[in-house]
Amino acid sequence: LDPEDKKTLRVKCIQKKGVDGFDPCYLFDEGSTIEWTPCGTKLSCSYPGIKFASGPAEFYGNIADILEMDGSFDNIQELVYVESALSNTSTKYYGELTQAMLALTGAPGSDNGTGLMQTIAAFAIRELYERKKESATIAANTSSAIA
């Protein structure tokens, strides 16, 4: 938010498009370029606040979607408000992202974009693993039924 602020982390999650079985996480509207500074009455945070951004980009010659957070949460429970603005988080239910972040309260990065992006990545990895496992199970059942 403040270009001179060297204490607040600005974290980008660069998500390559076109990966089989992976849908990038985005803010509000897929494919749109969005910058969002949440309302101070809905999200408490110290100066200079929190800013999110999302949109398409090119990264080392690859088409990607970027999700970005600049700032820190004062109250991680309020992440549920931000979670409602995110899509394709690979969570199994609304609030799972917030619960996962709350479970890590006090850990380095738990109140900023580092922890948020790591948690989103963990959910994406879980989803990819479950899809691959399901495909392997179906393939095994099909081949045993044919034999």
Coordinates of N, CA and C in Angstrom, one line a residue:
L1 N 0.8 -1.2 0.0 CA 0.0 0.0 0.0 C 0.9 1.3 0.0
D2 N 1.8 1.3 1.0 CA 2.7 2.4 1.0 C 4.0 2.0 0.5
P3 N 4.5 2.6 -0.7 CA 5.7 2.1 -1.3 C 7.0 2.3 -0.4
E4 N 6.9 3.1 0.6 CA 8.0 3.3 1.5 C 8.0 2.3 2.7
D5 N 6.9 1.6 2.9 CA 6.7 0.7 4.0 C 7.5 -0.6 3.7
K6 N 8.5 -0.8 4.5 CA 9.4 -2.0 4.3 C 9.1 -3.1 5.3
K7 N 8.1 -3.0 6.2 CA 7.8 -4.0 7.1 C 6.6 -4.8 6.7
T8 N 5.7 -4.3 5.9 CA 4.5 -5.0 5.5 C 4.8 -5.8 4.2
L9 N 4.4 -7.1 4.3 CA 4.7 -7.9 3.1 C 3.6 -7.8 2.0
R10 N 4.1 -7.8 0.8 CA 3.2 -7.8 -0.4 C 3.5 -9.2 -1.0
V11 N 2.6 -10.1 -1.0 CA 2.8 -11.5 -1.5 C 1.9 -11.7 -2.7
K12 N 2.5 -12.3 -3.7 CA 1.8 -12.7 -4.9 C 1.8 -14.2 -5.1
C13 N 0.6 -14.8 -5.4 CA 0.5 -16.2 -5.7 C 0.3 -16.2 -7.2
I14 N 1.3 -16.8 -7.9 CA 1.3 -16.9 -9.4 C 0.9 -18.3 -9.8
Q15 N -0.3 -18.3 -10.4 CA -0.9 -19.6 -10.7 C -1.0 -19.8 -12.3
K16 N -0.2 -20.8 -12.7 CA -0.2 -21.0 -14.2 C -1.5 -21.6 -14.7
K17 N -2.0 -21.0 -15.7 CA -3.2 -21.4 -16.4 C -2.9 -22.6 -17.3
G18 N -4.0 -23.5 -17.5 CA -3.8 -24.6 -18.4 C -3.3 -25.8 -17.8
V19 N -3.1 -25.9 -16.5 CA -2.7 -27.1 -15.8 C -3.9 -28.0 -15.6
D20 N -3.7 -29.2 -16.1 CA -4.8 -30.2 -16.0 C -5.3 -30.4 -14.6
G21 N -6.5 -30.3 -14.3 CA -7.1 -30.5 -13.0 C -6.9 -29.4 -12.0
F22 N -6.4 -28.2 -12.5 CA -6.2 -27.1 -11.6 C -6.9 -25.9 -12.1
D23 N -7.6 -25.2 -11.2 CA -8.3 -24.0 -11.5 C -7.8 -22.9 -10.6
P24 N -7.2 -21.9 -11.1 CA -6.6 -20.8 -10.3 C -7.6 -20.1 -9.5
C25 N -7.2 -19.7 -8.3 CA -8.0 -18.9 -7.4 C -8.1 -17.4 -7.9
Y26 N -9.2 -16.8 -7.7 CA -9.3 -15.4 -8.1 C -10.3 -14.6 -7.2
L27 N -10.2 -13.3 -7.4 CA -11.0 -12.4 -6.5 C -12.2 -11.9 -7.3
F28 N -13.4 -12.1 -6.9 CA -14.7 -11.6 -7.4 C -15.1 -12.2 -8.8
D29 N -14.3 -11.9 -9.9 CA -14.7 -12.1 -11.2 C -13.6 -12.8 -12.0
E30 N -13.7 -14.0 -12.4 CA -12.6 -14.7 -13.1 C -12.3 -14.0 -14.4
G31 N -11.0 -13.8 -14.6 CA -10.5 -13.2 -15.8 C -10.4 -11.6 -15.7
S32 N -11.0 -11.1 -14.7 CA -11.0 -9.6 -14.6 C -9.8 -9.2 -13.8
T33 N -9.3 -7.9 -14.0 CA -8.3 -7.3 -13.2 C -8.9 -6.5 -12.1
I34 N -8.7 -6.9 -10.9 CA -9.4 -6.4 -9.7 C -8.4 -5.9 -8.7
E35 N -8.6 -4.7 -8.2 CA -7.8 -4.2 -7.0 C -8.9 -3.9 -6.0
W36 N -8.7 -4.4 -4.7 CA -9.7 -4.3 -3.7 C -9.1 -3.9 -2.4
T37 N -9.5 -2.8 -1.8 CA -9.2 -2.5 -0.4 C -10.4 -2.6 0.4
P38 N -10.5 -3.7 1.2 CA -11.8 -3.9 2.0 C -12.1 -2.7 2.9
C39 N -13.4 -2.6 3.1 CA -13.9 -1.5 4.0 C -13.4 -1.7 5.4
G40 N -12.9 -0.6 6.0 CA -12.4 -0.7 7.3 C -13.4 -1.1 8.4
T41 N -14.7 -0.9 8.1 CA -15.7 -1.3 9.1 C -15.9 -2.9 9.1
K42 N -15.5 -3.5 8.1 CA -15.7 -5.0 8.0 C -14.4 -5.7 8.2
L43 N -13.3 -5.1 8.2 CA -12.0 -5.7 8.3 C -11.1 -4.8 9.1
S44 N -10.7 -5.2 10.3 CA -9.8 -4.3 11.1 C -8.4 -4.7 10.8
C45 N -7.6 -3.6 10.5 CA -6.2 -3.8 10.2 C -5.5 -2.5 10.5
S46 N -4.3 -2.6 10.9 CA -3.5 -1.4 11.2 C -3.1 -0.7 9.9
Y47 N -2.7 0.6 10.1 CA -2.2 1.4 8.9 C -1.0 0.6 8.3
P48 N -0.9 0.5 7.1 CA -1.6 1.2 6.0 C -2.9 0.4 5.5
G49 N -3.3 -0.6 6.1 CA -4.5 -1.4 5.7 C -4.1 -2.7 4.9
I50 N -5.1 -3.2 4.3 CA -4.9 -4.4 3.5 C -5.4 -4.1 2.1
K51 N -4.7 -4.6 1.1 CA -5.1 -4.4 -0.3 C -5.0 -5.8 -1.0
F52 N -5.9 -6.2 -1.8 CA -5.9 -7.4 -2.6 C -6.0 -7.0 -4.0
A53 N -5.4 -7.9 -4.8 CA -5.4 -7.7 -6.3 C -5.5 -9.1 -6.9
S54 N -6.1 -9.2 -8.1 CA -6.3 -10.4 -8.8 C -6.4 -10.1 -10.3
G55 N -5.8 -11.0 -11.1 CA -6.0 -10.8 -12.6 C -5.0 -11.6 -13.4
P56 N -5.2 -11.6 -14.7 CA -4.4 -12.3 -15.6 C -3.0 -11.6 -15.8
A57 N -2.0 -12.4 -16.1 CA -0.7 -11.8 -16.3 C 0.1 -12.9 -17.1
E58 N 1.3 -12.4 -17.6 CA 2.2 -13.3 -18.3 C 3.4 -13.4 -17.3
F59 N 3.8 -14.7 -17.1 CA 5.0 -14.9 -16.1 C 5.9 -15.9 -16.8
Y60 N 7.1 -15.4 -17.1 CA 8.1 -16.2 -17.8 C 7.6 -16.9 -19.0
G61 N 6.8 -16.2 -19.8 CA 6.2 -16.7 -21.1 C 5.0 -17.6 -20.9
N62 N 4.5 -17.7 -19.7 CA 3.3 -18.6 -19.4 C 2.1 -17.7 -19.0
I63 N 1.0 -18.0 -19.5 CA -0.2 -17.3 -19.1 C -0.6 -17.7 -17.6
A64 N -0.8 -16.8 -16.8 CA -1.0 -17.1 -15.4 C -2.1 -16.2 -14.8
D65 N -2.7 -16.5 -13.7 CA -3.5 -15.7 -12.9 C -2.8 -15.4 -11.6
I66 N -2.9 -14.1 -11.2 CA -2.1 -13.6 -10.0 C -3.2 -13.3 -9.0
L67 N -2.9 -13.7 -7.7 CA -3.7 -13.3 -6.6 C -2.6 -12.7 -5.6
E68 N -2.9 -11.5 -5.2 CA -2.0 -10.7 -4.4 C -2.6 -10.2 -3.1
M69 N -1.8 -10.1 -2.1 CA -2.2 -9.5 -0.8 C -1.1 -8.6 -0.3
D70 N -1.4 -7.4 0.1 CA -0.5 -6.5 0.7 C -1.1 -6.0 2.0
G71 N -0.4 -6.3 3.1 CA -0.9 -5.9 4.4 C -1.0 -7.1 5.4
S72 N -1.5 -6.8 6.6 CA -1.7 -7.8 7.6 C -3.0 -7.7 8.3
F73 N -3.5 -8.9 8.7 CA -4.8 -8.9 9.5 C -4.5 -8.6 10.9
D74 N -5.3 -7.8 11.6 CA -5.2 -7.7 13.0 C -6.0 -8.8 13.7
N75 N -7.1 -9.2 13.0 CA -8.0 -10.2 13.6 C -8.2 -11.3 12.4
I76 N -7.5 -12.4 12.6 CA -7.6 -13.4 11.5 C -9.0 -14.0 11.3
Q77 N -9.9 -13.9 12.3 CA -11.2 -14.4 12.2 C -12.0 -13.6 11.1
E78 N -11.6 -12.4 10.9 CA -12.2 -11.5 9.9 C -11.9 -12.0 8.4
L79 N -10.9 -12.9 8.3 CA -10.6 -13.4 7.0 C -11.8 -14.0 6.3
V80 N -12.8 -14.5 7.1 CA -14.0 -15.0 6.5 C -14.7 -14.0 5.5
Y81 N -14.5 -12.8 5.8 CA -15.1 -11.7 4.9 C -14.3 -11.7 3.6
V82 N -13.0 -11.9 3.6 CA -12.2 -11.9 2.4 C -12.5 -13.3 1.7
E83 N -12.7 -14.3 2.5 CA -12.9 -15.6 1.9 C -14.2 -15.6 1.0
S84 N -15.2 -14.8 1.4 CA -16.4 -14.7 0.6 C -16.2 -14.1 -0.7
A85 N -15.1 -13.3 -0.9 CA -14.8 -12.7 -2.2 C -13.9 -13.5 -3.1
L86 N -13.3 -14.6 -2.5 CA -12.4 -15.5 -3.3 C -13.2 -16.6 -3.9
S87 N -12.8 -17.0 -5.1 CA -13.4 -18.2 -5.8 C -12.3 -19.2 -6.1
N88 N -12.6 -20.4 -6.3 CA -11.7 -21.5 -6.6 C -10.6 -21.6 -5.6
T89 N -11.0 -21.6 -4.3 CA -10.0 -21.7 -3.2 C -9.7 -23.2 -2.9
S90 N -10.4 -24.1 -3.6 CA -10.3 -25.6 -3.4 C -10.7 -26.0 -2.0
T91 N -11.4 -25.2 -1.3 CA -11.9 -25.6 0.0 C -13.2 -26.5 -0.2
K92 N -13.4 -27.3 0.9 CA -14.6 -28.2 0.8 C -15.9 -27.5 1.3
Y93 N -15.7 -26.4 2.1 CA -16.9 -25.7 2.6 C -16.5 -24.3 2.9
Y94 N -17.5 -23.4 2.9 CA -17.2 -22.0 3.3 C -16.7 -21.9 4.7
G95 N -15.7 -21.2 4.9 CA -15.1 -21.0 6.2 C -13.9 -21.9 6.4
E96 N -13.6 -22.9 5.6 CA -12.5 -23.8 5.8 C -11.2 -23.1 5.7
L97 N -11.0 -22.1 4.8 CA -9.8 -21.3 4.7 C -9.6 -20.6 6.0
T98 N -10.6 -19.9 6.5 CA -10.4 -19.1 7.7 C -10.1 -20.1 8.9
Q99 N -10.7 -21.2 9.0 CA -10.4 -22.2 10.0 C -9.0 -22.7 10.0
A100 N -8.5 -22.9 8.8 CA -7.1 -23.4 8.6 C -6.1 -22.3 9.0
M101 N -6.4 -21.0 8.7 CA -5.6 -19.9 9.1 C -5.6 -19.7 10.6
L102 N -6.8 -19.9 11.2 CA -6.9 -19.7 12.7 C -6.1 -20.8 13.4
A103 N -6.1 -22.0 12.8 CA -5.3 -23.1 13.4 C -3.8 -22.8 13.5
L104 N -3.4 -21.9 12.7 CA -1.9 -21.5 12.7 C -1.7 -20.2 13.3
T105 N -2.6 -19.6 14.1 CA -2.4 -18.3 14.7 C -1.1 -18.3 15.5
G106 N -0.4 -17.3 15.3 CA 0.9 -17.2 16.0 C 2.1 -17.7 15.2
A107 N 1.8 -18.5 14.2 CA 2.9 -19.0 13.3 C 3.4 -17.9 12.4
P108 N 4.6 -17.9 12.0 CA 5.1 -16.8 11.1 C 4.2 -16.8 9.8
G109 N 3.8 -15.6 9.4 CA 3.0 -15.5 8.2 C 1.5 -15.7 8.4
S110 N 1.1 -16.1 9.6 CA -0.3 -16.4 9.8 C -1.3 -15.2 9.7
D111 N -0.7 -14.0 9.8 CA -1.6 -12.8 9.7 C -1.4 -12.1 8.4
N112 N -0.6 -12.6 7.4 CA -0.4 -11.9 6.2 C -0.5 -12.8 5.0
G113 N -0.1 -12.2 3.8 CA -0.3 -12.9 2.6 C 0.5 -14.2 2.5
T114 N 1.6 -14.3 3.2 CA 2.4 -15.5 3.2 C 1.6 -16.7 3.6
G115 N 1.0 -16.6 4.8 CA 0.2 -17.7 5.3 C -1.1 -18.0 4.4
L116 N -1.7 -16.9 4.0 CA -2.9 -17.0 3.1 C -2.6 -17.8 1.8
M117 N -1.5 -17.4 1.2 CA -1.2 -18.0 -0.1 C -0.7 -19.5 0.1
Q118 N 0.0 -19.7 1.2 CA 0.4 -21.1 1.5 C -0.8 -22.0 1.8
T119 N -1.8 -21.4 2.5 CA -3.0 -22.2 2.8 C -3.8 -22.5 1.5
I120 N -3.9 -21.5 0.6 CA -4.6 -21.7 -0.6 C -3.9 -22.7 -1.5
A121 N -2.5 -22.7 -1.5 CA -1.7 -23.7 -2.2 C -1.9 -25.1 -1.6
A122 N -2.0 -25.2 -0.3 CA -2.2 -26.5 0.3 C -3.6 -27.1 -0.1
F123 N -4.6 -26.2 -0.1 CA -5.9 -26.7 -0.6 C -5.9 -27.2 -2.0
A124 N -5.2 -26.4 -2.9 CA -5.1 -26.8 -4.3 C -4.4 -28.1 -4.5
I125 N -3.3 -28.3 -3.7 CA -2.6 -29.6 -3.7 C -3.4 -30.7 -3.3
R126 N -4.2 -30.5 -2.2 CA -5.1 -31.5 -1.7 C -6.1 -31.9 -2.8
E127 N -6.7 -30.9 -3.4 CA -7.7 -31.2 -4.5 C -7.1 -31.9 -5.6
L128 N -5.9 -31.5 -6.1 CA -5.2 -32.3 -7.2 C -4.9 -33.7 -6.8
Y129 N -4.5 -33.9 -5.6 CA -4.2 -35.3 -5.1 C -5.5 -36.1 -5.1
E130 N -6.5 -35.5 -4.5 CA -7.8 -36.3 -4.5 C -8.3 -36.6 -5.9
R131 N -8.2 -35.7 -6.8 CA -8.6 -36.0 -8.2 C -7.8 -37.1 -8.8
K132 N -6.5 -37.1 -8.6 CA -5.6 -38.1 -9.2 C -5.9 -39.4 -8.5
K133 N -6.1 -39.4 -7.2 CA -6.4 -40.7 -6.5 C -7.7 -41.3 -7.0
E134 N -8.7 -40.4 -7.2 CA -10.0 -40.9 -7.7 C -9.9 -41.5 -9.1
S135 N -9.1 -40.8 -9.9 CA -8.9 -41.3 -11.3 C -8.2 -42.7 -11.3
A136 N -7.2 -42.8 -10.4 CA -6.5 -44.1 -10.3 C -7.4 -45.2 -9.8
T137 N -8.3 -44.9 -8.8 CA -9.2 -45.8 -8.3 C -10.2 -46.3 -9.4
I138 N -10.7 -45.3 -10.1 CA -11.6 -45.7 -11.2 C -10.9 -46.5 -12.3
A139 N -9.7 -46.2 -12.6 CA -8.9 -47.0 -13.6 C -8.7 -48.4 -13.1
A140 N -8.3 -48.5 -11.8 CA -8.0 -49.8 -11.2 C -9.3 -50.7 -11.2
N141 N -10.4 -50.1 -10.9 CA -11.7 -50.8 -10.8 C -12.2 -51.2 -12.2
T142 N -11.9 -50.3 -13.2 CA -12.3 -50.6 -14.6 C -11.4 -51.8 -15.1
S143 N -10.1 -51.8 -14.9 CA -9.3 -52.8 -15.4 C -9.5 -54.1 -14.7
S144 N -9.9 -54.1 -13.4 CA -10.2 -55.4 -12.7 C -11.5 -55.9 -13.1
A145 N -12.5 -55.0 -13.5 CA -13.8 -55.5 -14.0 C -13.6 -56.1 -15.4
I146 N -12.7 -55.6 -16.2 CA -12.5 -56.2 -17.5 C -11.8 -57.5 -17.5
A147 N -10.9 -57.7 -16.5 CA -10.1 -58.9 -16.4 C -11.0 -60.0 -15.8

